[in-house]
Amino acid sequence: MEAGRDRRAVDADSRRWVERLLTADHPQHERAAAELHGLLLRVAHHELSRRRGRLRWIGGPEFDDLAHQAADDALVNVLARVDEFRGLSRFTTWAYKFVVFEVSSKVARHAWRRQAPGPADLAWDRLPDALAPRPGDRLEQRERLEALSAAIGELTERQREVFVAIALNDVSIDVLALQLRSNRNAIYKNLFDARRSLRARMAAAGHPVVNEDEIA
Amino acid sequence: MTGHRRLEELLRAQAGDAGCTAGEEILDAYVELELAGEDPARVFPGTAIHLRSCPGCQADHDGLLEAARRFADVKPR
């Protein structure tokens, strides 16, 4: 974890949430848990709507069911970890994090079950049309893209699969993690290493890539 | 996006990237700083770098920021 800052003074509302949720024998525990569940459900609905693009095939009842599952699972997690709340945010923001993660994971699982990435999504063939050299491109740009193509061919097999799927074919990182029986963090590491390797190879070929916000 | 910019985004890999797990731990604190008008990159530089490069964590961040803004300040009754 990044070091960040020291614990802030916990605000009164957050303290109240924690007191009521920390132990089941608090007189207002059940009521507070029910209230929090209602909030988590609203966040789940909102978050699912925001990610609707990856769930186009899901109808109303299934959509609601998914929201309920996410809220239920998030509430279980929050109640199990209330004692870990460090007061770095409002309690509700901390609790919403759990439901956002649940929605994220459930959307990926649904998308993977519905349409898992196939061999064509992971296999390296050529640059997609949006990137491929065009007749009107300047020579320098054509050479850059040819250097990129050559560098992709030199990645390790795993780095190439991950880079091609995520960066070139727009496969979701979480869907790819499910397909490769891995997790987001490990897949991201593969992607990061692939990008570093490609940049190094392109620089060695005389085509360095520098992001504007990295120059300072 | 021009071919040049697209290529830069495609190959974004910046030193100091904190990775997914580190960001998950502090995402609520990160979002809270943004809502308070502070710059979270000053407190969590590695996560700020990571969020520019990781599509999964970026989506989670955007969702949490929106939820915390929209459903803020709810007191237990």
PDB file of C-alpha atoms in Angstrom:
ATOM      1  CA  MET A   1       0.000   0.000   0.000  1.00  0.00           C
ATOM      2  CA  GLU A   2       1.194   3.544  -0.646  1.00  0.00           C
ATOM      3  CA  ALA A   3       2.200   5.318   2.556  1.00  0.00           C
ATOM      4  CA  GLY A   4      -0.219   8.185   1.994  1.00  0.00           C
ATOM      5  CA  ARG A   5      -1.146  10.281   4.937  1.00  0.00           C
ATOM      6  CA  ASP A   6      -1.772   9.688   8.625  1.00  0.00           C
ATOM      7  CA  ARG A   7      -5.178   8.868   9.908  1.00  0.00           C
ATOM      8  CA  ARG A   8      -7.531  11.853   9.737  1.00  0.00           C
ATOM      9  CA  ALA A   9      -9.950  12.702  12.512  1.00  0.00           C
ATOM     10  CA  VAL A  10     -12.941  10.445  11.903  1.00  0.00           C
ATOM     11  CA  ASP A  11     -16.075  12.527  11.258  1.00  0.00           C
ATOM     12  CA  ALA A  12     -19.107  12.129  13.503  1.00  0.00           C
ATOM     13  CA  ASP A  13     -21.284  10.322  10.945  1.00  0.00           C
ATOM     14  CA  SER A  14     -18.562   7.809  10.165  1.00  0.00           C
ATOM     15  CA  ARG A  15     -18.017   7.189  13.889  1.00  0.00           C
ATOM     16  CA  ARG A  16     -21.739   6.553  14.287  1.00  0.00           C
ATOM     17  CA  TRP A  17     -21.772   4.057  11.420  1.00  0.00           C
ATOM     18  CA  VAL A  18     -18.791   2.196  12.857  1.00  0.00           C
ATOM     19  CA  GLU A  19     -20.175   2.091  16.405  1.00  0.00           C
ATOM     20  CA  ARG A  20     -23.456   0.632  15.203  1.00  0.00           C
ATOM     21  CA  LEU A  21     -21.996  -1.861  12.761  1.00  0.00           C
ATOM     22  CA  LEU A  22     -18.972  -3.056  14.718  1.00  0.00           C
ATOM     23  CA  THR A  23     -20.786  -5.423  17.073  1.00  0.00           C
ATOM     24  CA  ALA A  24     -24.034  -7.285  16.517  1.00  0.00           C
ATOM     25  CA  ASP A  25     -25.193  -6.539  20.078  1.00  0.00           C
ATOM     26  CA  HIS A  26     -25.387  -2.778  19.515  1.00  0.00           C
ATOM     27  CA  PRO A  27     -29.096  -1.864  19.865  1.00  0.00           C
ATOM     28  CA  GLN A  28     -29.124  -0.189  16.436  1.00  0.00           C
ATOM     29  CA  HIS A  29     -26.945  -2.742  14.632  1.00  0.00           C
ATOM     30  CA  GLU A  30     -29.638  -4.363  12.516  1.00  0.00           C
ATOM     31  CA  ARG A  31     -31.176  -1.072  11.542  1.00  0.00           C
ATOM     32  CA  ALA A  32     -27.808   0.395  10.543  1.00  0.00           C
ATOM     33  CA  ALA A  33     -26.946  -2.742   8.554  1.00  0.00           C
ATOM     34  CA  ALA A  34     -30.297  -2.526   6.729  1.00  0.00           C
ATOM     35  CA  GLU A  35     -29.729   1.171   5.976  1.00  0.00           C
ATOM     36  CA  LEU A  36     -26.260   0.478   4.668  1.00  0.00           C
ATOM     37  CA  HIS A  37     -27.597  -2.352   2.529  1.00  0.00           C
ATOM     38  CA  GLY A  38     -30.107   0.053   0.990  1.00  0.00           C
ATOM     39  CA  LEU A  39     -27.295   2.473   0.154  1.00  0.00           C
ATOM     40  CA  LEU A  40     -25.089  -0.267  -1.273  1.00  0.00           C
ATOM     41  CA  LEU A  41     -27.985  -1.407  -3.441  1.00  0.00           C
ATOM     42  CA  ARG A  42     -28.455   2.101  -4.849  1.00  0.00           C
ATOM     43  CA  VAL A  43     -24.740   2.333  -5.595  1.00  0.00           C
ATOM     44  CA  ALA A  44     -24.809  -1.136  -7.189  1.00  0.00           C
ATOM     45  CA  HIS A  45     -27.692  -0.133  -9.489  1.00  0.00           C
ATOM     46  CA  HIS A  46     -25.941   3.069 -10.433  1.00  0.00           C
ATOM     47  CA  GLU A  47     -22.625   1.350 -11.061  1.00  0.00           C
ATOM     48  CA  LEU A  48     -24.233  -1.398 -13.123  1.00  0.00           C
ATOM     49  CA  SER A  49     -25.960   1.256 -15.238  1.00  0.00           C
ATOM     50  CA  ARG A  50     -22.636   3.015 -15.714  1.00  0.00           C
ATOM     51  CA  ARG A  51     -21.127  -0.260 -16.983  1.00  0.00           C
ATOM     52  CA  ARG A  52     -24.175  -1.135 -19.057  1.00  0.00           C
ATOM     53  CA  GLY A  53     -22.066  -1.177 -22.224  1.00  0.00           C
ATOM     54  CA  ARG A  54     -20.484  -4.468 -21.127  1.00  0.00           C
ATOM     55  CA  LEU A  55     -23.866  -5.982 -20.147  1.00  0.00           C
ATOM     56  CA  ARG A  56     -26.047  -5.163 -23.132  1.00  0.00           C
ATOM     57  CA  TRP A  57     -27.708  -8.603 -23.183  1.00  0.00           C
ATOM     58  CA  ILE A  58     -28.940  -8.479 -19.566  1.00  0.00           C
ATOM     59  CA  GLY A  59     -32.640  -7.799 -19.010  1.00  0.00           C
ATOM     60  CA  GLY A  60     -34.401  -6.013 -16.132  1.00  0.00           C
ATOM     61  CA  PRO A  61     -34.889  -8.879 -13.629  1.00  0.00           C
ATOM     62  CA  GLU A  62     -31.361 -10.216 -14.113  1.00  0.00           C
ATOM     63  CA  PHE A  63     -29.982  -6.693 -13.804  1.00  0.00           C
ATOM     64  CA  ASP A  64     -31.797  -6.247 -10.480  1.00  0.00           C
ATOM     65  CA  ASP A  65     -30.631  -9.648  -9.314  1.00  0.00           C
ATOM     66  CA  LEU A  66     -27.032  -8.735 -10.075  1.00  0.00           C
ATOM     67  CA  ALA A  67     -27.390  -5.485  -8.123  1.00  0.00           C
ATOM     68  CA  HIS A  68     -28.808  -7.374  -5.131  1.00  0.00           C
ATOM     69  CA  GLN A  69     -26.005  -9.947  -5.248  1.00  0.00           C
ATOM     70  CA  ALA A  70     -23.382  -7.184  -5.362  1.00  0.00           C
ATOM     71  CA  ALA A  71     -25.004  -5.302  -2.460  1.00  0.00           C
ATOM     72  CA  ASP A  72     -25.396  -8.485  -0.382  1.00  0.00           C
ATOM     73  CA  ASP A  73     -21.780  -9.563  -0.909  1.00  0.00           C
ATOM     74  CA  ALA A  74     -20.480  -6.050  -0.265  1.00  0.00           C
ATOM     75  CA  LEU A  75     -22.424  -5.821   2.998  1.00  0.00           C
ATOM     76  CA  VAL A  76     -20.943  -9.137   4.198  1.00  0.00           C
ATOM     77  CA  ASN A  77     -17.452  -7.810   3.399  1.00  0.00           C
ATOM     78  CA  VAL A  78     -18.053  -4.450   5.058  1.00  0.00           C
ATOM     79  CA  LEU A  79     -19.418  -6.060   8.258  1.00  0.00           C
ATOM     80  CA  ALA A  80     -16.465  -8.455   8.383  1.00  0.00           C
ATOM     81  CA  ARG A  81     -13.968  -5.604   8.024  1.00  0.00           C
ATOM     82  CA  VAL A  82     -15.508  -2.674   9.935  1.00  0.00           C
ATOM     83  CA  ASP A  83     -12.645  -2.854  12.432  1.00  0.00           C
ATOM     84  CA  GLU A  84     -10.214  -2.168   9.551  1.00  0.00           C
ATOM     85  CA  PHE A  85     -11.800   1.216   8.743  1.00  0.00           C
ATOM     86  CA  ARG A  86      -8.938   3.671   9.232  1.00  0.00           C
ATOM     87  CA  GLY A  87     -10.811   6.917   8.788  1.00  0.00           C
ATOM     88  CA  LEU A  88      -8.925   7.963   5.635  1.00  0.00           C
ATOM     89  CA  SER A  89     -12.276   8.677   4.011  1.00  0.00           C
ATOM     90  CA  ARG A  90     -15.881   8.982   5.091  1.00  0.00           C
ATOM     91  CA  PHE A  91     -17.256   5.626   6.152  1.00  0.00           C
ATOM     92  CA  THR A  92     -19.755   5.581   3.295  1.00  0.00           C
ATOM     93  CA  THR A  93     -17.006   6.163   0.693  1.00  0.00           C
ATOM     94  CA  TRP A  94     -15.037   3.292   2.227  1.00  0.00           C
ATOM     95  CA  ALA A  95     -18.130   1.046   2.147  1.00  0.00           C
ATOM     96  CA  TYR A  96     -19.006   2.030  -1.448  1.00  0.00           C
ATOM     97  CA  LYS A  97     -15.567   0.823  -2.508  1.00  0.00           C
ATOM     98  CA  PHE A  98     -16.627  -2.745  -1.656  1.00  0.00           C
ATOM     99  CA  VAL A  99     -19.767  -2.602  -3.776  1.00  0.00           C
ATOM    100  CA  VAL A 100     -17.945  -1.010  -6.718  1.00  0.00           C
ATOM    101  CA  PHE A 101     -15.403  -3.883  -6.587  1.00  0.00           C
ATOM    102  CA  GLU A 102     -18.238  -6.429  -6.397  1.00  0.00           C
ATOM    103  CA  VAL A 103     -19.971  -4.914  -9.419  1.00  0.00           C
ATOM    104  CA  SER A 104     -16.680  -4.797 -11.311  1.00  0.00           C
ATOM    105  CA  SER A 105     -16.006  -8.466 -10.649  1.00  0.00           C
ATOM    106  CA  LYS A 106     -19.568  -9.630 -11.381  1.00  0.00           C
ATOM    107  CA  VAL A 107     -19.748  -7.676 -14.643  1.00  0.00           C
ATOM    108  CA  ALA A 108     -16.471  -9.258 -15.771  1.00  0.00           C
ATOM    109  CA  ARG A 109     -17.687 -12.759 -14.884  1.00  0.00           C
ATOM    110  CA  HIS A 110     -20.953 -12.217 -16.741  1.00  0.00           C
ATOM    111  CA  ALA A 111     -19.156 -10.859 -19.808  1.00  0.00           C
ATOM    112  CA  TRP A 112     -16.680 -13.745 -19.755  1.00  0.00           C
ATOM    113  CA  ARG A 113     -19.445 -16.366 -19.487  1.00  0.00           C
ATOM    114  CA  ARG A 114     -21.388 -14.734 -22.283  1.00  0.00           C
ATOM    115  CA  GLN A 115     -18.490 -14.123 -24.640  1.00  0.00           C
ATOM    116  CA  ALA A 116     -15.064 -15.322 -23.556  1.00  0.00           C
ATOM    117  CA  PRO A 117     -12.193 -13.944 -25.623  1.00  0.00           C
ATOM    118  CA  GLY A 118     -11.247 -16.392 -28.379  1.00  0.00           C
ATOM    119  CA  PRO A 119      -7.840 -17.269 -29.823  1.00  0.00           C
ATOM    120  CA  ALA A 120      -8.226 -14.489 -32.406  1.00  0.00           C
ATOM    121  CA  ASP A 121      -8.423 -11.858 -29.632  1.00  0.00           C
ATOM    122  CA  LEU A 122      -5.074 -12.982 -28.214  1.00  0.00           C
ATOM    123  CA  ALA A 123      -3.144 -13.939 -31.321  1.00  0.00           C
ATOM    124  CA  TRP A 124      -0.690 -11.562 -32.928  1.00  0.00           C
ATOM    125  CA  ASP A 125      -1.264 -11.101 -36.611  1.00  0.00           C
ATOM    126  CA  ARG A 126      -0.938  -7.454 -37.601  1.00  0.00           C
ATOM    127  CA  LEU A 127      -1.739  -3.996 -36.271  1.00  0.00           C
ATOM    128  CA  PRO A 128      -5.455  -3.154 -36.191  1.00  0.00           C
ATOM    129  CA  ASP A 129      -6.730  -0.901 -38.966  1.00  0.00           C
ATOM    130  CA  ALA A 130      -6.823   2.153 -36.679  1.00  0.00           C
ATOM    131  CA  LEU A 131      -3.063   1.878 -36.196  1.00  0.00           C
ATOM    132  CA  ALA A 132      -1.858   0.264 -39.395  1.00  0.00           C
ATOM    133  CA  PRO A 133       0.322   2.400 -41.686  1.00  0.00           C
ATOM    134  CA  ARG A 134      -1.665   4.222 -44.384  1.00  0.00           C
ATOM    135  CA  PRO A 135      -0.545   5.322 -47.816  1.00  0.00           C
ATOM    136  CA  GLY A 136      -0.668   9.004 -46.799  1.00  0.00           C
ATOM    137  CA  ASP A 137       1.426   8.541 -43.619  1.00  0.00           C
ATOM    138  CA  ARG A 138       4.758  10.252 -43.450  1.00  0.00           C
ATOM    139  CA  LEU A 139       7.748   7.942 -43.754  1.00  0.00           C
ATOM    140  CA  GLU A 140       8.647   8.493 -40.088  1.00  0.00           C
ATOM    141  CA  GLN A 141       5.219   7.353 -38.912  1.00  0.00           C
ATOM    142  CA  ARG A 142       5.298   4.300 -41.164  1.00  0.00           C
ATOM    143  CA  GLU A 143       8.718   3.356 -39.775  1.00  0.00           C
ATOM    144  CA  ARG A 144       7.496   3.801 -36.192  1.00  0.00           C
ATOM    145  CA  LEU A 145       4.570   1.469 -36.790  1.00  0.00           C
ATOM    146  CA  GLU A 146       6.763  -1.078 -38.528  1.00  0.00           C
ATOM    147  CA  ALA A 147       9.146  -0.952 -35.565  1.00  0.00           C
ATOM    148  CA  LEU A 148       6.181  -1.510 -33.233  1.00  0.00           C
ATOM    149  CA  SER A 149       5.030  -4.522 -35.265  1.00  0.00           C
ATOM    150  CA  ALA A 150       8.497  -6.034 -35.145  1.00  0.00           C
ATOM    151  CA  ALA A 151       8.784  -5.387 -31.391  1.00  0.00           C
ATOM    152  CA  ILE A 152       5.412  -7.043 -30.655  1.00  0.00           C
ATOM    153  CA  GLY A 153       6.681 -10.155 -32.402  1.00  0.00           C
ATOM    154  CA  GLU A 154       9.622 -10.260 -29.988  1.00  0.00           C
ATOM    155  CA  LEU A 155       7.636 -10.159 -26.733  1.00  0.00           C
ATOM    156  CA  THR A 156       7.298 -13.275 -24.581  1.00  0.00           C
ATOM    157  CA  GLU A 157       4.206 -15.302 -25.408  1.00  0.00           C
ATOM    158  CA  ARG A 158       2.289 -14.151 -22.300  1.00  0.00           C
ATOM    159  CA  GLN A 159       3.269 -10.495 -22.766  1.00  0.00           C
ATOM    160  CA  ARG A 160       2.175 -10.643 -26.401  1.00  0.00           C
ATOM    161  CA  GLU A 161      -1.191 -12.277 -25.605  1.00  0.00           C
ATOM    162  CA  VAL A 162      -1.943  -9.701 -22.934  1.00  0.00           C
ATOM    163  CA  PHE A 163      -0.804  -6.686 -24.953  1.00  0.00           C
ATOM    164  CA  VAL A 164      -2.643  -7.784 -28.091  1.00  0.00           C
ATOM    165  CA  ALA A 165      -5.868  -8.561 -26.216  1.00  0.00           C
ATOM    166  CA  ILE A 166      -6.033  -5.439 -24.022  1.00  0.00           C
ATOM    167  CA  ALA A 167      -4.195  -2.748 -25.951  1.00  0.00           C
ATOM    168  CA  LEU A 168      -5.028  -3.729 -29.513  1.00  0.00           C
ATOM    169  CA  ASN A 169      -8.316  -5.632 -29.285  1.00  0.00           C
ATOM    170  CA  ASP A 170      -9.940  -3.818 -26.348  1.00  0.00           C
ATOM    171  CA  VAL A 171     -10.579  -6.975 -24.275  1.00  0.00           C
ATOM    172  CA  SER A 172     -11.434  -6.053 -20.666  1.00  0.00           C
ATOM    173  CA  ILE A 173      -8.496  -6.681 -18.304  1.00  0.00           C
ATOM    174  CA  ASP A 174     -10.772  -8.541 -15.856  1.00  0.00           C
ATOM    175  CA  VAL A 175     -12.326 -10.703 -18.578  1.00  0.00           C
ATOM    176  CA  LEU A 176      -8.848 -11.579 -19.810  1.00  0.00           C
ATOM    177  CA  ALA A 177      -7.782 -12.423 -16.244  1.00  0.00           C
ATOM    178  CA  LEU A 178     -10.682 -14.899 -16.002  1.00  0.00           C
ATOM    179  CA  GLN A 179      -9.830 -16.408 -19.379  1.00  0.00           C
ATOM    180  CA  LEU A 180      -6.175 -16.885 -18.416  1.00  0.00           C
ATOM    181  CA  ARG A 181      -7.092 -18.090 -14.877  1.00  0.00           C
ATOM    182  CA  SER A 182      -5.174 -15.188 -13.396  1.00  0.00           C
ATOM    183  CA  ASN A 183      -6.047 -11.927 -11.651  1.00  0.00           C
ATOM    184  CA  ARG A 184      -6.092  -8.258 -12.573  1.00  0.00           C
ATOM    185  CA  ASN A 185      -2.854  -7.438 -10.772  1.00  0.00           C
ATOM    186  CA  ALA A 186      -0.861 -10.201 -12.490  1.00  0.00           C
ATOM    187  CA  ILE A 187      -2.311  -9.371 -15.914  1.00  0.00           C
ATOM    188  CA  TYR A 188      -1.532  -5.697 -15.394  1.00  0.00           C
ATOM    189  CA  LYS A 189       2.070  -6.633 -14.548  1.00  0.00           C
ATOM    190  CA  ASN A 190       2.272  -8.559 -17.860  1.00  0.00           C
ATOM    191  CA  LEU A 191       0.848  -5.533 -19.691  1.00  0.00           C
ATOM    192  CA  PHE A 192       3.253  -3.146 -17.966  1.00  0.00           C
ATOM    193  CA  ASP A 193       6.259  -5.355 -18.762  1.00  0.00           C
ATOM    194  CA  ALA A 194       5.109  -5.696 -22.375  1.00  0.00           C
ATOM    195  CA  ARG A 195       4.806  -1.934 -22.750  1.00  0.00           C
ATOM    196  CA  ARG A 196       8.244  -1.350 -21.186  1.00  0.00           C
ATOM    197  CA  SER A 197       9.766  -3.924 -23.482  1.00  0.00           C
ATOM    198  CA  LEU A 198       8.105  -2.415 -26.560  1.00  0.00           C
ATOM    199  CA  ARG A 199       9.272   1.074 -25.629  1.00  0.00           C
ATOM    200  CA  ALA A 200      12.827  -0.151 -25.094  1.00  0.00           C
ATOM    201  CA  ARG A 201      12.837  -1.992 -28.424  1.00  0.00           C
ATOM    202  CA  MET A 202      11.391   0.984 -30.253  1.00  0.00           C
ATOM    203  CA  ALA A 203      13.947   3.315 -28.674  1.00  0.00           C
ATOM    204  CA  ALA A 204      16.729   0.953 -29.689  1.00  0.00           C
ATOM    205  CA  ALA A 205      15.356   1.015 -33.237  1.00  0.00           C
ATOM    206  CA  GLY A 206      15.510   4.828 -33.245  1.00  0.00           C
ATOM    207  CA  HIS A 207      11.824   5.488 -32.481  1.00  0.00           C
ATOM    208  CA  PRO A 208      11.555   6.498 -28.794  1.00  0.00           C
ATOM    209  CA  VAL A 209       8.028   6.938 -27.398  1.00  0.00           C
ATOM    210  CA  VAL A 210       7.607   9.584 -24.708  1.00  0.00           C
ATOM    211  CA  ASN A 211       4.304  10.527 -23.080  1.00  0.00           C
ATOM    212  CA  GLU A 212       3.901  14.284 -22.716  1.00  0.00           C
ATOM    213  CA  ASP A 213       3.016  14.037 -19.023  1.00  0.00           C
ATOM    214  CA  GLU A 214       6.194  12.047 -18.304  1.00  0.00           C
ATOM    215  CA  ILE A 215       8.592  14.666 -19.628  1.00  0.00           C
ATOM    216  CA  ALA A 216       8.658  16.975 -16.595  1.00  0.00           C
TER     217      ALA A 216
ATOM    218  CA  MET B   1      -6.716  10.826 -31.371  1.00  0.00           C
ATOM    219  CA  THR B   2      -3.764  11.142 -33.764  1.00  0.00           C
ATOM    220  CA  GLY B   3      -1.593   8.132 -34.588  1.00  0.00           C
ATOM    221  CA  HIS B   4       1.206   9.690 -32.546  1.00  0.00           C
ATOM    222  CA  ARG B   5      -0.926  10.206 -29.433  1.00  0.00           C
ATOM    223  CA  ARG B   6      -2.579   6.808 -29.839  1.00  0.00           C
ATOM    224  CA  LEU B   7       0.810   5.133 -29.865  1.00  0.00           C
ATOM    225  CA  GLU B   8       1.884   6.996 -26.729  1.00  0.00           C
ATOM    226  CA  GLU B   9      -1.269   5.891 -24.920  1.00  0.00           C
ATOM    227  CA  LEU B  10      -0.891   2.342 -26.173  1.00  0.00           C
ATOM    228  CA  LEU B  11       2.610   2.093 -24.727  1.00  0.00           C
ATOM    229  CA  ARG B  12       2.076   4.049 -21.522  1.00  0.00           C
ATOM    230  CA  ALA B  13       4.299   2.513 -18.827  1.00  0.00           C
ATOM    231  CA  GLN B  14       5.566   5.000 -16.297  1.00  0.00           C
ATOM    232  CA  ALA B  15       8.116   4.343 -13.554  1.00  0.00           C
ATOM    233  CA  GLY B  16       6.662   4.510 -10.035  1.00  0.00           C
ATOM    234  CA  ASP B  17       3.397   2.750 -10.929  1.00  0.00           C
ATOM    235  CA  ALA B  18       2.010   1.401  -7.641  1.00  0.00           C
ATOM    236  CA  GLY B  19       0.040  -1.441  -9.277  1.00  0.00           C
ATOM    237  CA  CYS B  20      -3.527  -2.614  -8.755  1.00  0.00           C
ATOM    238  CA  THR B  21      -3.395  -3.979  -5.207  1.00  0.00           C
ATOM    239  CA  ALA B  22      -1.863  -0.870  -3.644  1.00  0.00           C
ATOM    240  CA  GLY B  23      -4.465   1.305  -5.312  1.00  0.00           C
ATOM    241  CA  GLU B  24      -7.385  -0.846  -4.176  1.00  0.00           C
ATOM    242  CA  GLU B  25      -6.363  -0.355  -0.559  1.00  0.00           C
ATOM    243  CA  ILE B  26      -6.459   3.428  -0.677  1.00  0.00           C
ATOM    244  CA  LEU B  27      -8.964   4.137  -3.452  1.00  0.00           C
ATOM    245  CA  ASP B  28     -11.501   5.584  -0.981  1.00  0.00           C
ATOM    246  CA  ALA B  29      -8.910   7.985   0.465  1.00  0.00           C
ATOM    247  CA  TYR B  30      -7.798   8.930  -3.050  1.00  0.00           C
ATOM    248  CA  VAL B  31     -11.365   9.744  -4.115  1.00  0.00           C
ATOM    249  CA  GLU B  32     -12.029  11.678  -0.923  1.00  0.00           C
ATOM    250  CA  LEU B  33      -9.066  13.962  -1.650  1.00  0.00           C
ATOM    251  CA  GLU B  34     -10.431  14.628  -5.132  1.00  0.00           C
ATOM    252  CA  LEU B  35     -13.844  15.501  -3.715  1.00  0.00           C
ATOM    253  CA  ALA B  36     -12.183  17.891  -1.270  1.00  0.00           C
ATOM    254  CA  GLY B  37     -10.504  19.668  -4.194  1.00  0.00           C
ATOM    255  CA  GLU B  38      -7.042  18.425  -3.243  1.00  0.00           C
ATOM    256  CA  ASP B  39      -4.561  16.782  -5.581  1.00  0.00           C
ATOM    257  CA  PRO B  40      -4.441  13.051  -4.733  1.00  0.00           C
ATOM    258  CA  ALA B  41      -1.274  12.644  -6.839  1.00  0.00           C
ATOM    259  CA  ARG B  42       0.652  14.545  -4.158  1.00  0.00           C
ATOM    260  CA  VAL B  43      -0.335  12.024  -1.496  1.00  0.00           C
ATOM    261  CA  PHE B  44      -0.560   8.876  -3.618  1.00  0.00           C
ATOM    262  CA  PRO B  45       1.760   9.456  -6.610  1.00  0.00           C
ATOM    263  CA  GLY B  46       2.094   5.773  -7.482  1.00  0.00           C
ATOM    264  CA  THR B  47      -1.662   5.288  -7.653  1.00  0.00           C
ATOM    265  CA  ALA B  48      -2.113   8.444  -9.745  1.00  0.00           C
ATOM    266  CA  ILE B  49       0.347   6.977 -12.263  1.00  0.00           C
ATOM    267  CA  HIS B  50      -1.365   3.603 -12.124  1.00  0.00           C
ATOM    268  CA  LEU B  51      -4.841   4.984 -12.746  1.00  0.00           C
ATOM    269  CA  ARG B  52      -3.675   6.534 -16.020  1.00  0.00           C
ATOM    270  CA  SER B  53      -2.491   3.141 -17.295  1.00  0.00           C
ATOM    271  CA  CYS B  54      -4.800   0.439 -15.881  1.00  0.00           C
ATOM    272  CA  PRO B  55      -8.257   0.325 -17.500  1.00  0.00           C
ATOM    273  CA  GLY B  56      -9.738  -1.873 -14.747  1.00  0.00           C
ATOM    274  CA  CYS B  57      -8.632   0.317 -11.849  1.00  0.00           C
ATOM    275  CA  GLN B  58      -9.584   3.426 -13.813  1.00  0.00           C
ATOM    276  CA  ALA B  59     -13.157   2.120 -14.175  1.00  0.00           C
ATOM    277  CA  ASP B  60     -13.351   1.299 -10.450  1.00  0.00           C
ATOM    278  CA  HIS B  61     -12.003   4.734  -9.585  1.00  0.00           C
ATOM    279  CA  ASP B  62     -14.534   6.500 -11.809  1.00  0.00           C
ATOM    280  CA  GLY B  63     -17.371   4.462 -10.302  1.00  0.00           C
ATOM    281  CA  LEU B  64     -16.328   5.159  -6.729  1.00  0.00           C
ATOM    282  CA  LEU B  65     -15.819   8.865  -7.396  1.00  0.00           C
ATOM    283  CA  GLU B  66     -19.301   9.124  -8.880  1.00  0.00           C
ATOM    284  CA  ALA B  67     -20.907   7.076  -6.085  1.00  0.00           C
ATOM    285  CA  ALA B  68     -19.192   9.078  -3.346  1.00  0.00           C
ATOM    286  CA  ARG B  69     -20.297  12.311  -4.996  1.00  0.00           C
ATOM    287  CA  ARG B  70     -23.864  11.209  -5.680  1.00  0.00           C
ATOM    288  CA  PHE B  71     -24.599   9.335  -2.450  1.00  0.00           C
ATOM    289  CA  ALA B  72     -22.555  11.478  -0.070  1.00  0.00           C
ATOM    290  CA  ASP B  73     -23.060  12.446   3.553  1.00  0.00           C
ATOM    291  CA  VAL B  74     -25.624   9.821   4.465  1.00  0.00           C
ATOM    292  CA  LYS B  75     -26.050   9.589   8.211  1.00  0.00           C
ATOM    293  CA  PRO B  76     -27.248   6.473   9.994  1.00  0.00           C
ATOM    294  CA  ARG B  77     -30.737   7.240  11.345  1.00  0.00           C
TER     295      ARG B  77
END
